[in-house]
Amino acid sequence: MKSTALQRFNRADEIDYTELSEFFDRKGAVELISLLDAEGYRFDEIDDLLDVSRGYLNDRRDEAVHLGLIVPDQAYRDDTLRRVWTLTALGHYIRQRMRHLGLTESHERLVNARREYTDRKEEFLQWVDDPDEIQKYTEMTWEEQRPHPSELPEEMKQVFRQIDEDRF
């Protein structure tokens, strides 16, 4: 399967640039094109990685195909030939501009932050699911007389604020 914008357009002047511009105003459009690359992604992988509803993703995928930004392709995943979605030449040109502006890198950090948040949230939910663990932690904290952060001296609060700021 040939992955070029020429599958849909014979010349650059055949592209509806107004429609293309309007596409990127829609929820999930920037995220979809920013995520995709030459390797391609299965739709389920895209759905897992983006914080956009499946309905919006279906719409954006169909619109991106219509606009000549992405095409279905085939790639091996889990030793099985599967359908993946890849960028066309036009899609690569647009993504290249995103990369130049730092958008793809920012988007990658956002995706990774969501993954990390999900992992940590799951760990917390497993912990909080056990009332005995909550009780042990609470009793331990009270026994050690750990002060509430609002009760710390101002200079110590500043140190913790700086640590938090340095993390980001």
PDB file of C-alpha atoms in Angstrom:
ATOM      1  CA  MET A   1       0.000   0.000   0.000  1.00  0.00           C
ATOM      2  CA  LYS A   2       1.547   3.298  -1.093  1.00  0.00           C
ATOM      3  CA  SER A   3       1.664   5.854   1.766  1.00  0.00           C
ATOM      4  CA  THR A   4       1.539   9.197   0.042  1.00  0.00           C
ATOM      5  CA  ALA A   5      -0.861  12.072  -0.170  1.00  0.00           C
ATOM      6  CA  LEU A   6      -0.940  11.347  -3.908  1.00  0.00           C
ATOM      7  CA  GLN A   7      -3.284   8.446  -3.207  1.00  0.00           C
ATOM      8  CA  ARG A   8      -5.946  11.106  -2.867  1.00  0.00           C
ATOM      9  CA  PHE A   9      -4.421  14.128  -4.583  1.00  0.00           C
ATOM     10  CA  ASN A  10      -2.504  14.394  -7.830  1.00  0.00           C
ATOM     11  CA  ARG A  11      -1.241  17.918  -7.123  1.00  0.00           C
ATOM     12  CA  ALA A  12      -0.774  20.191  -4.126  1.00  0.00           C
ATOM     13  CA  ASP A  13      -3.363  22.592  -5.537  1.00  0.00           C
ATOM     14  CA  GLU A  14      -6.019  19.867  -5.219  1.00  0.00           C
ATOM     15  CA  ILE A  15      -5.763  19.875  -1.410  1.00  0.00           C
ATOM     16  CA  ASP A  16      -8.533  21.777   0.358  1.00  0.00           C
ATOM     17  CA  TYR A  17      -6.361  23.806   2.719  1.00  0.00           C
ATOM     18  CA  THR A  18      -9.382  25.454   4.368  1.00  0.00           C
ATOM     19  CA  GLU A  19     -10.822  22.049   5.231  1.00  0.00           C
ATOM     20  CA  LEU A  20      -7.388  20.930   6.398  1.00  0.00           C
ATOM     21  CA  SER A  21      -7.103  23.983   8.648  1.00  0.00           C
ATOM     22  CA  GLU A  22     -10.589  23.418  10.077  1.00  0.00           C
ATOM     23  CA  PHE A  23      -9.721  19.774  10.783  1.00  0.00           C
ATOM     24  CA  PHE A  24      -7.046  20.800  13.281  1.00  0.00           C
ATOM     25  CA  ASP A  25      -9.569  22.887  15.235  1.00  0.00           C
ATOM     26  CA  ARG A  26     -11.492  19.723  16.117  1.00  0.00           C
ATOM     27  CA  LYS A  27     -10.996  17.763  19.323  1.00  0.00           C
ATOM     28  CA  GLY A  28      -8.381  15.039  18.913  1.00  0.00           C
ATOM     29  CA  ALA A  29      -7.047  16.083  15.499  1.00  0.00           C
ATOM     30  CA  VAL A  30      -3.744  17.557  16.671  1.00  0.00           C
ATOM     31  CA  GLU A  31      -3.252  14.678  19.096  1.00  0.00           C
ATOM     32  CA  LEU A  32      -3.869  12.055  16.403  1.00  0.00           C
ATOM     33  CA  ILE A  33      -1.427  13.473  13.868  1.00  0.00           C
ATOM     34  CA  SER A  34       1.140  14.244  16.570  1.00  0.00           C
ATOM     35  CA  LEU A  35       1.064  10.631  17.738  1.00  0.00           C
ATOM     36  CA  LEU A  36       1.284   8.859  14.394  1.00  0.00           C
ATOM     37  CA  ASP A  37       4.581   8.086  12.704  1.00  0.00           C
ATOM     38  CA  ALA A  38       6.037   5.865   9.998  1.00  0.00           C
ATOM     39  CA  GLU A  39       5.609   2.731  12.149  1.00  0.00           C
ATOM     40  CA  GLY A  40       1.868   3.151  12.406  1.00  0.00           C
ATOM     41  CA  TYR A  41      -0.469   2.374  15.256  1.00  0.00           C
ATOM     42  CA  ARG A  42      -3.437   0.067  15.601  1.00  0.00           C
ATOM     43  CA  PHE A  43      -6.652   1.881  16.448  1.00  0.00           C
ATOM     44  CA  ASP A  44      -6.741   0.283  19.908  1.00  0.00           C
ATOM     45  CA  GLU A  45      -3.199   1.553  20.551  1.00  0.00           C
ATOM     46  CA  ILE A  46      -4.223   5.058  19.511  1.00  0.00           C
ATOM     47  CA  ASP A  47      -7.288   4.850  21.744  1.00  0.00           C
ATOM     48  CA  ASP A  48      -5.145   3.774  24.712  1.00  0.00           C
ATOM     49  CA  LEU A  49      -2.587   6.537  24.229  1.00  0.00           C
ATOM     50  CA  LEU A  50      -4.831   9.526  23.592  1.00  0.00           C
ATOM     51  CA  ASP A  51      -7.141  11.189  26.074  1.00  0.00           C
ATOM     52  CA  VAL A  52      -9.908  11.530  23.506  1.00  0.00           C
ATOM     53  CA  SER A  53     -13.139   9.548  23.344  1.00  0.00           C
ATOM     54  CA  ARG A  54     -13.352   6.649  20.917  1.00  0.00           C
ATOM     55  CA  GLY A  55     -16.152   8.425  19.049  1.00  0.00           C
ATOM     56  CA  TYR A  56     -14.029  11.521  18.467  1.00  0.00           C
ATOM     57  CA  LEU A  57     -11.106   9.324  17.402  1.00  0.00           C
ATOM     58  CA  ASN A  58     -13.281   7.488  14.876  1.00  0.00           C
ATOM     59  CA  ASP A  59     -14.426  10.815  13.438  1.00  0.00           C
ATOM     60  CA  ARG A  60     -10.905  12.294  13.322  1.00  0.00           C
ATOM     61  CA  ARG A  61      -9.489   9.132  11.744  1.00  0.00           C
ATOM     62  CA  ASP A  62     -12.126   9.182   9.010  1.00  0.00           C
ATOM     63  CA  GLU A  63     -11.619  12.906   8.422  1.00  0.00           C
ATOM     64  CA  ALA A  64      -7.824  12.491   8.333  1.00  0.00           C
ATOM     65  CA  VAL A  65      -8.198   9.756   5.715  1.00  0.00           C
ATOM     66  CA  HIS A  66     -10.521  11.972   3.657  1.00  0.00           C
ATOM     67  CA  LEU A  67      -8.005  14.846   3.870  1.00  0.00           C
ATOM     68  CA  GLY A  68      -5.125  12.622   2.780  1.00  0.00           C
ATOM     69  CA  LEU A  69      -3.271  12.855   6.119  1.00  0.00           C
ATOM     70  CA  ILE A  70      -3.344   9.171   7.079  1.00  0.00           C
ATOM     71  CA  VAL A  71      -3.901   5.820   5.415  1.00  0.00           C
ATOM     72  CA  PRO A  72      -4.522   2.298   6.605  1.00  0.00           C
ATOM     73  CA  ASP A  73      -1.511   0.055   6.239  1.00  0.00           C
ATOM     74  CA  GLN A  74      -0.448  -3.363   7.485  1.00  0.00           C
ATOM     75  CA  ALA A  75       2.218  -4.246  10.024  1.00  0.00           C
ATOM     76  CA  TYR A  76       3.094  -7.217  12.174  1.00  0.00           C
ATOM     77  CA  ARG A  77       1.963  -6.894  15.779  1.00  0.00           C
ATOM     78  CA  ASP A  78       2.160  -9.880  18.124  1.00  0.00           C
ATOM     79  CA  ASP A  79       3.231 -12.124  15.195  1.00  0.00           C
ATOM     80  CA  THR A  80       0.018 -11.253  13.343  1.00  0.00           C
ATOM     81  CA  LEU A  81      -0.455  -9.010  10.345  1.00  0.00           C
ATOM     82  CA  ARG A  82      -2.694  -6.173  11.541  1.00  0.00           C
ATOM     83  CA  ARG A  83      -4.169  -2.963  10.216  1.00  0.00           C
ATOM     84  CA  VAL A  84      -2.318   0.122  11.374  1.00  0.00           C
ATOM     85  CA  TRP A  85      -2.784   3.796  10.647  1.00  0.00           C
ATOM     86  CA  THR A  86       0.198   5.680   9.232  1.00  0.00           C
ATOM     87  CA  LEU A  87       0.872   9.164   7.994  1.00  0.00           C
ATOM     88  CA  THR A  88       0.870  10.003   4.301  1.00  0.00           C
ATOM     89  CA  ALA A  89       3.475  12.341   2.839  1.00  0.00           C
ATOM     90  CA  LEU A  90       1.108  15.249   3.566  1.00  0.00           C
ATOM     91  CA  GLY A  91       0.641  13.959   7.117  1.00  0.00           C
ATOM     92  CA  HIS A  92       4.421  13.771   7.534  1.00  0.00           C
ATOM     93  CA  TYR A  93       4.807  17.354   6.314  1.00  0.00           C
ATOM     94  CA  ILE A  94       2.243  18.562   8.850  1.00  0.00           C
ATOM     95  CA  ARG A  95       3.792  16.477  11.645  1.00  0.00           C
ATOM     96  CA  GLN A  96       7.234  17.794  10.723  1.00  0.00           C
ATOM     97  CA  ARG A  97       5.941  21.318  11.403  1.00  0.00           C
ATOM     98  CA  MET A  98       4.504  20.106  14.722  1.00  0.00           C
ATOM     99  CA  ARG A  99       7.912  18.662  15.578  1.00  0.00           C
ATOM    100  CA  HIS A 100       9.660  21.882  14.596  1.00  0.00           C
ATOM    101  CA  LEU A 101       7.383  23.790  16.998  1.00  0.00           C
ATOM    102  CA  GLY A 102       8.099  21.295  19.818  1.00  0.00           C
ATOM    103  CA  LEU A 103       4.514  20.047  19.823  1.00  0.00           C
ATOM    104  CA  THR A 104       5.270  16.366  19.230  1.00  0.00           C
ATOM    105  CA  GLU A 105       7.809  16.325  22.051  1.00  0.00           C
ATOM    106  CA  SER A 106       5.350  18.032  24.399  1.00  0.00           C
ATOM    107  CA  HIS A 107       2.654  15.599  23.351  1.00  0.00           C
ATOM    108  CA  GLU A 108       4.944  12.642  24.020  1.00  0.00           C
ATOM    109  CA  ARG A 109       5.669  13.982  27.515  1.00  0.00           C
ATOM    110  CA  LEU A 110       1.923  14.379  28.086  1.00  0.00           C
ATOM    111  CA  VAL A 111       1.243  10.793  26.978  1.00  0.00           C
ATOM    112  CA  ASN A 112       4.011   9.532  29.269  1.00  0.00           C
ATOM    113  CA  ALA A 113       2.719  11.639  32.175  1.00  0.00           C
ATOM    114  CA  ARG A 114      -0.760  10.147  31.683  1.00  0.00           C
ATOM    115  CA  ARG A 115       0.728   6.634  31.701  1.00  0.00           C
ATOM    116  CA  GLU A 116       2.702   7.377  34.844  1.00  0.00           C
ATOM    117  CA  TYR A 117      -0.380   8.903  36.489  1.00  0.00           C
ATOM    118  CA  THR A 118      -2.468   5.859  35.574  1.00  0.00           C
ATOM    119  CA  ASP A 119       0.170   3.494  36.985  1.00  0.00           C
ATOM    120  CA  ARG A 120       0.501   5.437  40.229  1.00  0.00           C
ATOM    121  CA  LYS A 121      -3.250   5.816  40.563  1.00  0.00           C
ATOM    122  CA  GLU A 122      -3.650   2.060  40.148  1.00  0.00           C
ATOM    123  CA  GLU A 123      -1.029   1.466  42.839  1.00  0.00           C
ATOM    124  CA  PHE A 124      -2.850   3.877  45.161  1.00  0.00           C
ATOM    125  CA  LEU A 125      -6.242   2.282  44.445  1.00  0.00           C
ATOM    126  CA  GLN A 126      -4.822  -1.143  45.249  1.00  0.00           C
ATOM    127  CA  TRP A 127      -3.491   0.232  48.538  1.00  0.00           C
ATOM    128  CA  VAL A 128      -6.681   2.088  49.462  1.00  0.00           C
ATOM    129  CA  ASP A 129      -8.730  -1.008  48.643  1.00  0.00           C
ATOM    130  CA  ASP A 130      -7.401  -2.587  51.862  1.00  0.00           C
ATOM    131  CA  PRO A 131      -8.921  -0.839  54.913  1.00  0.00           C
ATOM    132  CA  ASP A 132      -6.326  -2.487  57.173  1.00  0.00           C
ATOM    133  CA  GLU A 133      -3.513  -0.819  55.205  1.00  0.00           C
ATOM    134  CA  ILE A 134      -5.180   2.572  55.550  1.00  0.00           C
ATOM    135  CA  GLN A 135      -5.576   2.046  59.271  1.00  0.00           C
ATOM    136  CA  LYS A 136      -1.949   0.929  59.716  1.00  0.00           C
ATOM    137  CA  TYR A 137      -0.665   3.922  57.788  1.00  0.00           C
ATOM    138  CA  THR A 138      -2.859   6.377  59.672  1.00  0.00           C
ATOM    139  CA  GLU A 139      -1.899   4.947  63.064  1.00  0.00           C
ATOM    140  CA  MET A 140       1.796   4.924  62.140  1.00  0.00           C
ATOM    141  CA  THR A 141       1.612   8.558  61.037  1.00  0.00           C
ATOM    142  CA  TRP A 142      -0.135   9.621  64.229  1.00  0.00           C
ATOM    143  CA  GLU A 143       2.267   7.616  66.392  1.00  0.00           C
ATOM    144  CA  GLU A 144       5.284   9.203  64.771  1.00  0.00           C
ATOM    145  CA  GLN A 145       3.600  12.568  65.230  1.00  0.00           C
ATOM    146  CA  ARG A 146       4.388  13.616  61.713  1.00  0.00           C
ATOM    147  CA  PRO A 147       3.252  17.199  61.347  1.00  0.00           C
ATOM    148  CA  HIS A 148       0.779  18.177  58.712  1.00  0.00           C
ATOM    149  CA  PRO A 149       2.565  20.116  55.923  1.00  0.00           C
ATOM    150  CA  SER A 150       0.715  23.287  56.927  1.00  0.00           C
ATOM    151  CA  GLU A 151       2.366  23.030  60.376  1.00  0.00           C
ATOM    152  CA  LEU A 152       5.943  22.994  59.024  1.00  0.00           C
ATOM    153  CA  PRO A 153       8.212  26.019  59.527  1.00  0.00           C
ATOM    154  CA  GLU A 154       8.139  28.455  56.587  1.00  0.00           C
ATOM    155  CA  GLU A 155      11.755  27.746  55.520  1.00  0.00           C
ATOM    156  CA  MET A 156      10.988  24.018  55.300  1.00  0.00           C
ATOM    157  CA  LYS A 157       7.882  24.720  53.206  1.00  0.00           C
ATOM    158  CA  GLN A 158      10.087  26.720  50.825  1.00  0.00           C
ATOM    159  CA  VAL A 159      12.469  23.756  50.447  1.00  0.00           C
ATOM    160  CA  PHE A 160       9.573  21.447  49.546  1.00  0.00           C
ATOM    161  CA  ARG A 161       8.132  23.991  47.096  1.00  0.00           C
ATOM    162  CA  GLN A 162      11.526  24.234  45.380  1.00  0.00           C
ATOM    163  CA  ILE A 163      11.764  20.433  45.151  1.00  0.00           C
ATOM    164  CA  ASP A 164       8.308  20.344  43.567  1.00  0.00           C
ATOM    165  CA  GLU A 165       9.193  23.095  41.092  1.00  0.00           C
ATOM    166  CA  ASP A 166      12.448  21.379  40.153  1.00  0.00           C
ATOM    167  CA  ARG A 167      10.532  18.208  39.285  1.00  0.00           C
ATOM    168  CA  PHE A 168       8.663  20.041  36.552  1.00  0.00           C
TER     169      PHE A 168
END
